[in-house]
Coordinates of C-alpha atoms in Angstrom, one line a residue:
X250 CA 77.2 100.1 80.3
X251 CA 77.1 102.7 83.1
X252 CA 74.4 104.5 84.0
X253 CA 75.0 108.6 84.3
X254 CA 72.4 110.7 86.1
X255 CA 73.3 114.1 86.9
X256 CA 72.2 114.9 90.7
X257 CA 71.9 118.9 92.4
X258 CA 74.9 119.4 94.5
X259 CA 76.0 116.3 96.8
X260 CA 72.3 114.8 97.0
X261 CA 73.2 111.2 96.2
X262 CA 70.3 110.1 97.6
X263 CA 68.4 110.5 94.5
X264 CA 70.1 108.0 93.1
X265 CA 68.0 105.7 94.4
X266 CA 65.2 104.9 91.9
X267 CA 67.4 104.5 89.2
X268 CA 68.6 101.0 88.2
X269 CA 72.1 99.6 89.0
X270 CA 74.7 98.9 86.3
X271 CA 77.4 96.2 86.7
X272 CA 80.8 98.2 86.0
X273 CA 84.4 96.4 85.1
X274 CA 86.2 97.1 88.1
X275 CA 89.8 97.8 89.0
X276 CA 91.2 97.0 92.5
X277 CA 94.5 98.7 93.3
X278 CA 96.2 97.2 96.5
X279 CA 98.9 99.7 97.6
X280 CA 101.6 97.4 99.7
X281 CA 105.1 97.6 101.3
X282 CA 106.9 94.9 103.0
X283 CA 103.3 93.2 103.5
X284 CA 104.4 89.8 102.0
X285 CA 102.3 87.7 104.9
X286 CA 99.2 89.8 104.2
X287 CA 98.9 89.1 100.6
X288 CA 97.3 85.4 100.5
X289 CA 94.5 86.8 102.8
X290 CA 93.8 90.1 100.3
X291 CA 94.2 87.4 97.4
X292 CA 91.0 85.2 98.8
X293 CA 89.2 88.1 99.8
X294 CA 88.8 89.3 96.2
X295 CA 88.5 86.1 95.0
X296 CA 85.3 85.7 96.8
X297 CA 83.5 88.9 95.8
X298 CA 80.0 88.9 95.2
X299 CA 81.1 91.4 92.3
X300 CA 83.9 89.8 90.9
X301 CA 86.8 92.3 89.9
X302 CA 87.8 92.3 86.1
X303 CA 91.2 93.3 87.2
X304 CA 93.4 93.4 90.0
X305 CA 96.4 95.5 90.5
X306 CA 99.6 95.2 93.3
X307 CA 101.2 98.5 94.1
X308 CA 104.1 97.6 95.7
X309 CA 106.3 100.9 96.7
X310 CA 109.6 99.5 97.0
X311 CA 109.7 96.5 98.7
X312 CA 113.0 94.8 98.9
X313 CA 111.7 91.5 97.6
X314 CA 109.2 91.5 94.8
X315 CA 105.9 90.3 95.8
X316 CA 104.3 87.2 94.6
X317 CA 100.7 88.0 94.6
X318 CA 98.0 86.4 92.2
X319 CA 94.4 86.3 92.7
X320 CA 92.7 83.5 91.2
X321 CA 90.5 83.7 88.1
X322 CA 91.5 87.5 88.0
X323 CA 93.7 89.2 85.6
X324 CA 96.4 90.5 88.0
X325 CA 99.4 92.6 87.6
X326 CA 102.0 93.7 89.8
X327 CA 103.8 97.1 89.5
X328 CA 106.7 98.6 91.6
X329 CA 108.9 101.3 91.8
X330 CA 111.8 102.1 94.0
X331 CA 112.2 103.0 97.5
X332 CA 112.5 106.4 97.6
X333 CA 110.1 106.7 101.1
X334 CA 106.7 106.7 101.5
X335 CA 105.2 107.0 98.2
X336 CA 101.6 106.2 98.0
X337 CA 100.7 108.9 95.6
X338 CA 103.2 107.9 93.1
X339 CA 102.4 104.2 92.9
X340 CA 99.0 104.5 93.0
X341 CA 99.0 106.7 90.1
X342 CA 101.2 104.3 88.0
X343 CA 98.8 101.1 89.1
X344 CA 95.7 103.6 87.6
X345 CA 97.8 103.9 84.4
X346 CA 97.7 100.2 83.8
X347 CA 94.3 99.6 84.6
X348 CA 91.2 98.7 82.8
X349 CA 88.0 98.5 84.9
X350 CA 85.4 101.7 84.5
X351 CA 85.7 101.9 88.5
X352 CA 89.0 102.0 90.3
X353 CA 88.8 100.6 94.0
X354 CA 91.7 101.7 96.4
X355 CA 92.8 99.5 99.3
X356 CA 95.8 98.8 101.2
X357 CA 97.3 95.9 101.7
X358 CA 96.3 95.7 105.7
X359 CA 92.9 96.7 104.9
X360 CA 90.7 93.5 103.4
X361 CA 87.3 93.8 102.5
X362 CA 84.1 92.0 103.1
X363 CA 83.0 89.7 100.4
X364 CA 80.4 92.1 99.8
X365 CA 82.5 94.9 99.7
X366 CA 82.9 95.7 95.9
X367 CA 79.1 95.3 95.2
X368 CA 78.5 97.5 98.0
X369 CA 81.1 100.3 97.2
X370 CA 80.0 100.7 93.5
X371 CA 76.3 101.2 93.9
X372 CA 76.4 104.8 93.6
X373 CA 79.6 105.0 91.1
X374 CA 77.7 102.9 89.0
X375 CA 75.0 104.9 88.4
X376 CA 76.5 108.7 89.0
X377 CA 79.8 109.6 87.2
X378 CA 80.6 112.3 89.4
X379 CA 80.4 110.0 92.9
X380 CA 84.0 109.3 94.9
X381 CA 83.0 107.1 97.5
X382 CA 84.7 106.0 101.2
X383 CA 84.1 102.7 102.6
X384 CA 83.5 101.7 106.2
X385 CA 87.1 100.8 107.7
X386 CA 86.9 98.7 110.9
X387 CA 90.1 97.7 112.9
X388 CA 91.0 94.1 114.7
X389 CA 94.1 92.1 115.0
X390 CA 94.3 89.6 112.0
X391 CA 96.8 87.4 114.6
X392 CA 95.2 84.0 115.1
X393 CA 93.0 84.6 112.2
X394 CA 93.1 81.9 109.3
X395 CA 93.8 83.5 106.0
X396 CA 90.1 82.3 104.9
X397 CA 88.8 83.7 107.9
X398 CA 86.6 86.8 108.1
X399 CA 86.7 89.3 111.4
X400 CA 83.3 89.6 113.3
X401 CA 82.4 92.1 115.5
X402 CA 83.6 90.1 118.6
X403 CA 87.2 91.1 117.3
X404 CA 86.6 94.6 116.1
X405 CA 88.7 97.6 117.7
X406 CA 87.6 100.7 118.5
X407 CA 86.8 102.9 115.6
X408 CA 87.9 106.5 115.6
X409 CA 85.1 108.3 117.2
X410 CA 86.2 111.8 115.2
X411 CA 85.2 110.1 111.9
X412 CA 82.4 107.7 113.2
X413 CA 80.8 111.2 114.3
X414 CA 81.4 112.8 111.1
X415 CA 79.4 110.0 109.0
X416 CA 76.7 110.0 111.7
X417 CA 76.5 113.9 111.6
X418 CA 76.4 114.0 107.9
X419 CA 74.1 111.3 107.2
X420 CA 76.9 109.6 105.7
X421 CA 78.3 112.1 103.6
X422 CA 75.1 113.5 102.0
X423 CA 75.2 116.7 104.2
X424 CA 78.9 117.7 102.6
X425 CA 81.0 120.7 102.5
X426 CA 84.3 122.1 101.5
X427 CA 85.8 120.3 105.0
X428 CA 84.6 117.0 104.0
X429 CA 87.6 115.7 102.0
X430 CA 89.0 114.9 106.0
X431 CA 86.5 111.8 106.0
X432 CA 87.5 110.5 102.3
X433 CA 89.8 107.4 103.5
X434 CA 92.4 106.3 100.9
X435 CA 92.6 102.8 102.1
X436 CA 89.4 102.4 101.4
X437 CA 88.3 104.8 98.6
X438 CA 86.7 104.1 94.9
X439 CA 85.6 106.5 92.0
X440 CA 85.0 106.0 87.9
X441 CA 88.4 105.8 86.2
X442 CA 87.3 109.2 84.0
X443 CA 86.9 111.1 87.6
X444 CA 90.2 110.3 88.6
X445 CA 92.1 111.3 85.4
X446 CA 90.1 114.3 85.4
X447 CA 91.1 115.6 88.7
X448 CA 94.7 114.6 88.1
X449 CA 95.0 111.6 90.5
X450 CA 97.0 112.1 93.6
X451 CA 99.7 114.6 93.8
X452 CA 103.3 113.0 93.6
X453 CA 104.5 116.0 95.6
X454 CA 103.1 113.8 98.6
X455 CA 106.4 111.6 99.9
X456 CA 106.1 110.6 103.3
X457 CA 103.1 109.3 105.4
X458 CA 99.3 110.2 105.0
X459 CA 97.8 113.3 103.3
X460 CA 97.7 111.9 99.9
X461 CA 94.3 111.1 100.1
X462 CA 92.5 114.2 101.6
X463 CA 94.3 116.2 99.0
X464 CA 93.0 114.1 96.4
X465 CA 89.5 114.4 98.0
X466 CA 89.5 118.1 98.1
X467 CA 90.4 118.1 94.7
X468 CA 87.7 116.5 93.8
X469 CA 85.4 118.3 95.6
X470 CA 86.5 121.3 93.9
X471 CA 85.9 119.7 90.7
X472 CA 82.1 118.7 91.4
X473 CA 82.6 115.4 92.8
X474 CA 79.7 113.9 95.0
X475 CA 80.9 112.6 98.4
X476 CA 79.1 109.1 99.5
X477 CA 80.0 107.1 102.4
X478 CA 79.1 103.7 102.0
X479 CA 78.4 102.2 105.4
X480 CA 78.2 99.0 104.7
X481 CA 81.1 98.4 103.0
X482 CA 83.0 96.7 105.3
X483 CA 86.8 96.4 105.0
X484 CA 89.3 95.3 107.9
X485 CA 92.4 96.9 108.8
X486 CA 95.0 94.9 110.5
X487 CA 95.8 97.0 113.8
X488 CA 94.1 100.3 115.5
X489 CA 93.5 103.5 114.2
X490 CA 96.4 106.3 113.9
X491 CA 95.1 107.5 117.6
X492 CA 95.4 103.9 119.1
X493 CA 99.1 104.1 118.0
X494 CA 102.2 105.0 120.0
X495 CA 103.5 107.3 117.4
X496 CA 105.7 110.6 117.1
X497 CA 103.3 113.9 116.8
X498 CA 105.7 115.7 114.7
X499 CA 104.6 113.0 111.7
X500 CA 101.2 114.4 111.4
X501 CA 102.0 117.9 112.5
X502 CA 104.2 117.6 108.7
X503 CA 101.2 116.4 107.3
X504 CA 99.3 119.0 108.1
X505 CA 101.5 121.9 107.3
X506 CA 101.6 120.0 104.0
X507 CA 98.3 120.1 103.2
X508 CA 98.2 124.1 104.6
X509 CA 100.4 124.4 101.9
X510 CA 98.2 123.3 98.9
X511 CA 95.0 123.7 100.1
X512 CA 93.7 126.7 100.7
X513 CA 90.3 125.9 102.6
X514 CA 90.8 128.5 105.6
X515 CA 90.2 126.0 108.2
X516 CA 93.0 123.8 106.8
X517 CA 95.4 126.5 106.1
X518 CA 95.2 128.6 109.4
X519 CA 96.1 131.7 107.8
X520 CA 96.3 133.5 104.3
X521 CA 99.9 132.2 102.7
X522 CA 99.7 134.6 99.7
X523 CA 101.5 132.1 97.4
X524 CA 100.9 130.9 94.0
X525 CA 98.2 128.6 95.2
X526 CA 95.1 130.7 96.5
X527 CA 91.7 130.6 97.5
X528 CA 90.2 132.7 94.9
X529 CA 91.7 133.7 91.5
X530 CA 90.2 137.1 90.6
X531 CA 91.2 138.5 86.7
X532 CA 91.0 142.2 86.7
X533 CA 89.4 142.8 82.6
X534 CA 92.5 145.4 82.5
X535 CA 91.7 147.4 79.2
X536 CA 90.4 150.9 80.2
X537 CA 91.6 154.2 81.5
X538 CA 94.9 153.2 83.3
X539 CA 94.1 154.8 86.8
X540 CA 90.6 152.9 86.5
X541 CA 92.7 149.9 86.1
X542 CA 95.0 151.0 89.0
X543 CA 91.6 151.2 91.5
X544 CA 90.5 148.2 90.8
X545 CA 93.4 146.1 91.3
X546 CA 94.1 148.1 94.3
X547 CA 90.4 147.4 95.7
X548 CA 91.3 143.7 95.4
X549 CA 94.5 144.0 97.4
X550 CA 93.1 145.4 100.3
X551 CA 90.0 142.8 100.4
X552 CA 89.3 141.7 104.2
X553 CA 89.5 137.9 102.6
X554 CA 93.1 138.1 102.0
X555 CA 93.6 134.5 100.5
X556 CA 93.1 135.7 96.8
X557 CA 95.6 136.0 93.7
X558 CA 95.2 138.5 91.3
X559 CA 96.2 138.6 87.5
X560 CA 95.9 140.9 84.8
X561 CA 94.0 140.2 81.8
X562 CA 94.7 140.9 79.0
X563 CA 98.8 142.1 79.9
X564 CA 99.1 145.6 80.0
X565 CA 102.8 147.3 80.1
X566 CA 101.5 150.3 81.6
X567 CA 101.1 148.5 84.6
X568 CA 103.7 146.3 85.2
X569 CA 106.0 149.0 87.2
X570 CA 103.8 149.1 90.1
X571 CA 102.1 145.3 90.5
X572 CA 105.3 143.3 88.9
X573 CA 105.8 140.4 91.8
X574 CA 102.7 141.5 93.4
X575 CA 100.1 140.4 90.5
X576 CA 100.3 137.6 87.8
X577 CA 99.9 138.1 84.0
X578 CA 100.3 134.8 83.2
X579 CA 97.3 132.4 82.8
X580 CA 96.2 130.5 86.0
X581 CA 98.3 127.0 86.3
X582 CA 96.4 123.5 86.4
X583 CA 97.4 123.7 89.6
X584 CA 95.7 126.8 90.6
X585 CA 92.5 126.1 88.9
X586 CA 92.4 122.5 90.9
X587 CA 92.9 124.2 94.1
X588 CA 91.1 127.2 93.9
X589 CA 88.0 127.5 95.1
X590 CA 86.8 130.6 93.4
X591 CA 87.0 132.1 90.4
X592 CA 86.4 135.9 89.7
X593 CA 86.1 138.1 87.0
X594 CA 85.9 142.0 88.1
X595 CA 85.4 145.0 86.0
X596 CA 85.5 148.0 88.2
X597 CA 86.9 148.8 92.1
X598 CA 85.2 146.5 94.8
X599 CA 84.3 147.5 98.6
X600 CA 86.5 145.3 100.9
X601 CA 84.1 142.8 102.3
X602 CA 83.0 141.8 98.5
X603 CA 85.4 139.0 97.9
X604 CA 84.4 137.5 101.3
X605 CA 80.6 137.6 100.9
X606 CA 81.3 136.2 97.3
X607 CA 83.6 133.0 98.6
X608 CA 80.8 132.3 101.2
X609 CA 77.9 132.5 98.6
X610 CA 79.8 129.9 96.7
X611 CA 81.3 127.7 99.3
X612 CA 78.8 127.6 102.0
X613 CA 75.3 127.7 100.2
X614 CA 77.3 125.2 97.7
X615 CA 76.3 128.0 94.9
X616 CA 77.9 128.0 91.2
X617 CA 78.0 131.5 90.2
X618 CA 77.1 135.1 91.6
X619 CA 77.0 138.1 89.9
X620 CA 78.0 141.4 91.6
X621 CA 75.8 144.0 91.0
X622 CA 76.6 147.6 91.7
X623 CA 74.0 150.4 91.1
X624 CA 72.3 147.9 88.7
X625 CA 75.6 147.5 86.7
X626 CA 77.4 144.3 87.0
X627 CA 80.8 145.1 88.8
X628 CA 81.9 141.1 88.5
X629 CA 80.8 137.5 88.6
X630 CA 82.2 134.7 90.6
X631 CA 82.4 131.1 89.7
X632 CA 82.6 127.9 92.1
X633 CA 85.4 126.0 90.8
X634 CA 83.4 123.4 91.7
X635 CA 80.5 123.6 89.6
X636 CA 83.0 125.0 86.5
X637 CA 84.5 121.1 87.2
X638 CA 81.0 119.5 87.1
X639 CA 80.1 121.0 84.3
X640 CA 83.1 120.2 82.2
X641 CA 82.6 116.8 82.7
X642 CA 78.8 117.0 81.9
X643 CA 80.2 119.4 78.6
X644 CA 78.8 116.7 76.1
X645 CA 75.0 116.7 77.4
X646 CA 74.9 120.3 79.3
X647 CA 76.4 123.8 78.5
X648 CA 77.6 125.3 81.5
X649 CA 74.9 127.6 82.5
X650 CA 72.5 124.8 82.2
X651 CA 74.7 122.7 85.1
X652 CA 74.9 126.1 87.2
X653 CA 71.0 126.1 86.9
X654 CA 70.1 122.4 87.3
X655 CA 73.2 121.5 89.7
X656 CA 74.0 124.3 91.8
X657 CA 72.3 127.5 91.1
X658 CA 73.5 131.1 90.9
X659 CA 72.6 134.4 93.1
X660 CA 73.5 138.1 93.0
X661 CA 75.3 140.4 95.4
X662 CA 74.5 143.7 95.9
X663 CA 77.8 146.0 96.5
X664 CA 77.6 149.4 97.4
X665 CA 79.6 151.8 95.1
X666 CA 82.9 152.7 96.8
X667 CA 83.3 156.5 98.2
X668 CA 85.9 157.7 95.8
X669 CA 85.8 161.5 94.9
X670 CA 89.5 161.7 94.3
X671 CA 90.5 162.8 90.6
X672 CA 93.9 161.5 90.9
X673 CA 95.9 158.3 92.1
X674 CA 97.9 160.4 94.8
X675 CA 94.8 161.7 96.4
X676 CA 93.3 157.8 95.9
X677 CA 96.3 156.2 97.3
X678 CA 96.7 158.8 100.1
X679 CA 92.9 157.8 101.5
X680 CA 94.6 154.2 102.2
X681 CA 97.9 154.6 104.2

């Protein structure tokens, strides 16, 4: 039986007083043409202080089917055709065949120390929202026996940017919306229910890298609690990417791929104004025709430009002017998982309103912000992060309780637009 403790924001440090439970664990090992490393991995998993209940080797199209078995542990091998680097797809296939309460992801070239699993699950077993990343160290397995564990004397340099990030955030206790960059797929773990809730890895990621950061971004957006389990050490055979002689174009293509699906500003670099947007804004369009148009136009000229506007309910009077510009269909699951902010708007907003809302929700990690103009409610905004956590806790708490207890709410006073125009012709002419 797992323990379910609700913590505010990212405060995993508050879990310490609660007793640990012992979950069932499925270890998923991603593999491609690394058969020589499998005996070392099998021994390392067999010797864990917390024995896994299931191990799945996720083979991404090796020419020869791997021969892999962990003694005294249920072991499965799942595979897919070799159609390029498809770590996302093969990990999802393995997860669909898993039975453990907790999923622990490893790569075949990243071998855990004996206490790795026990240390990786210590916060996950207490809180269902935890997404944990372990401590990946680097060495060379050359000259080591399969049953010989690397030590500090064998270590290669760790990536400085990652080491500094964990130090600066107190092992991700002080995470924010960019901390997904510090979650490493080769040493990742979470409850199976959290993995399924966020939709697993995105199988559109084909080619090296990025699928772990994308999963972590969506997890944060869904209310995950980030933890770096510093004492959970796994050894990678070889240096970090920065220590390898590789073409920088691979990293550039990874960055561009992430920018297409992650609207976080410093990841995207510029508003792309496509289907995947940072803020999803619903205009409650029932009302006087000219009032709705003024409201929509006030959103289209916001200083925060990475947004998408939706009209609800659908209003045929607005089709001619807004067709191809705003959305009338419901938000897609992909849009909802990737946007950071949802907003309902009832009347026109000043140009800076959405920017202020996004900052209030993402920088302060609030759950809800009301926009107040002249003591009237002009709109309500929610972080998708708070909504995601509320969804998972809905059997025990209402959304309002999660907003207050886990995130907090705020109110923003917005100025009235100085709009004295009687007609839309006059209104439009003011904004040339």
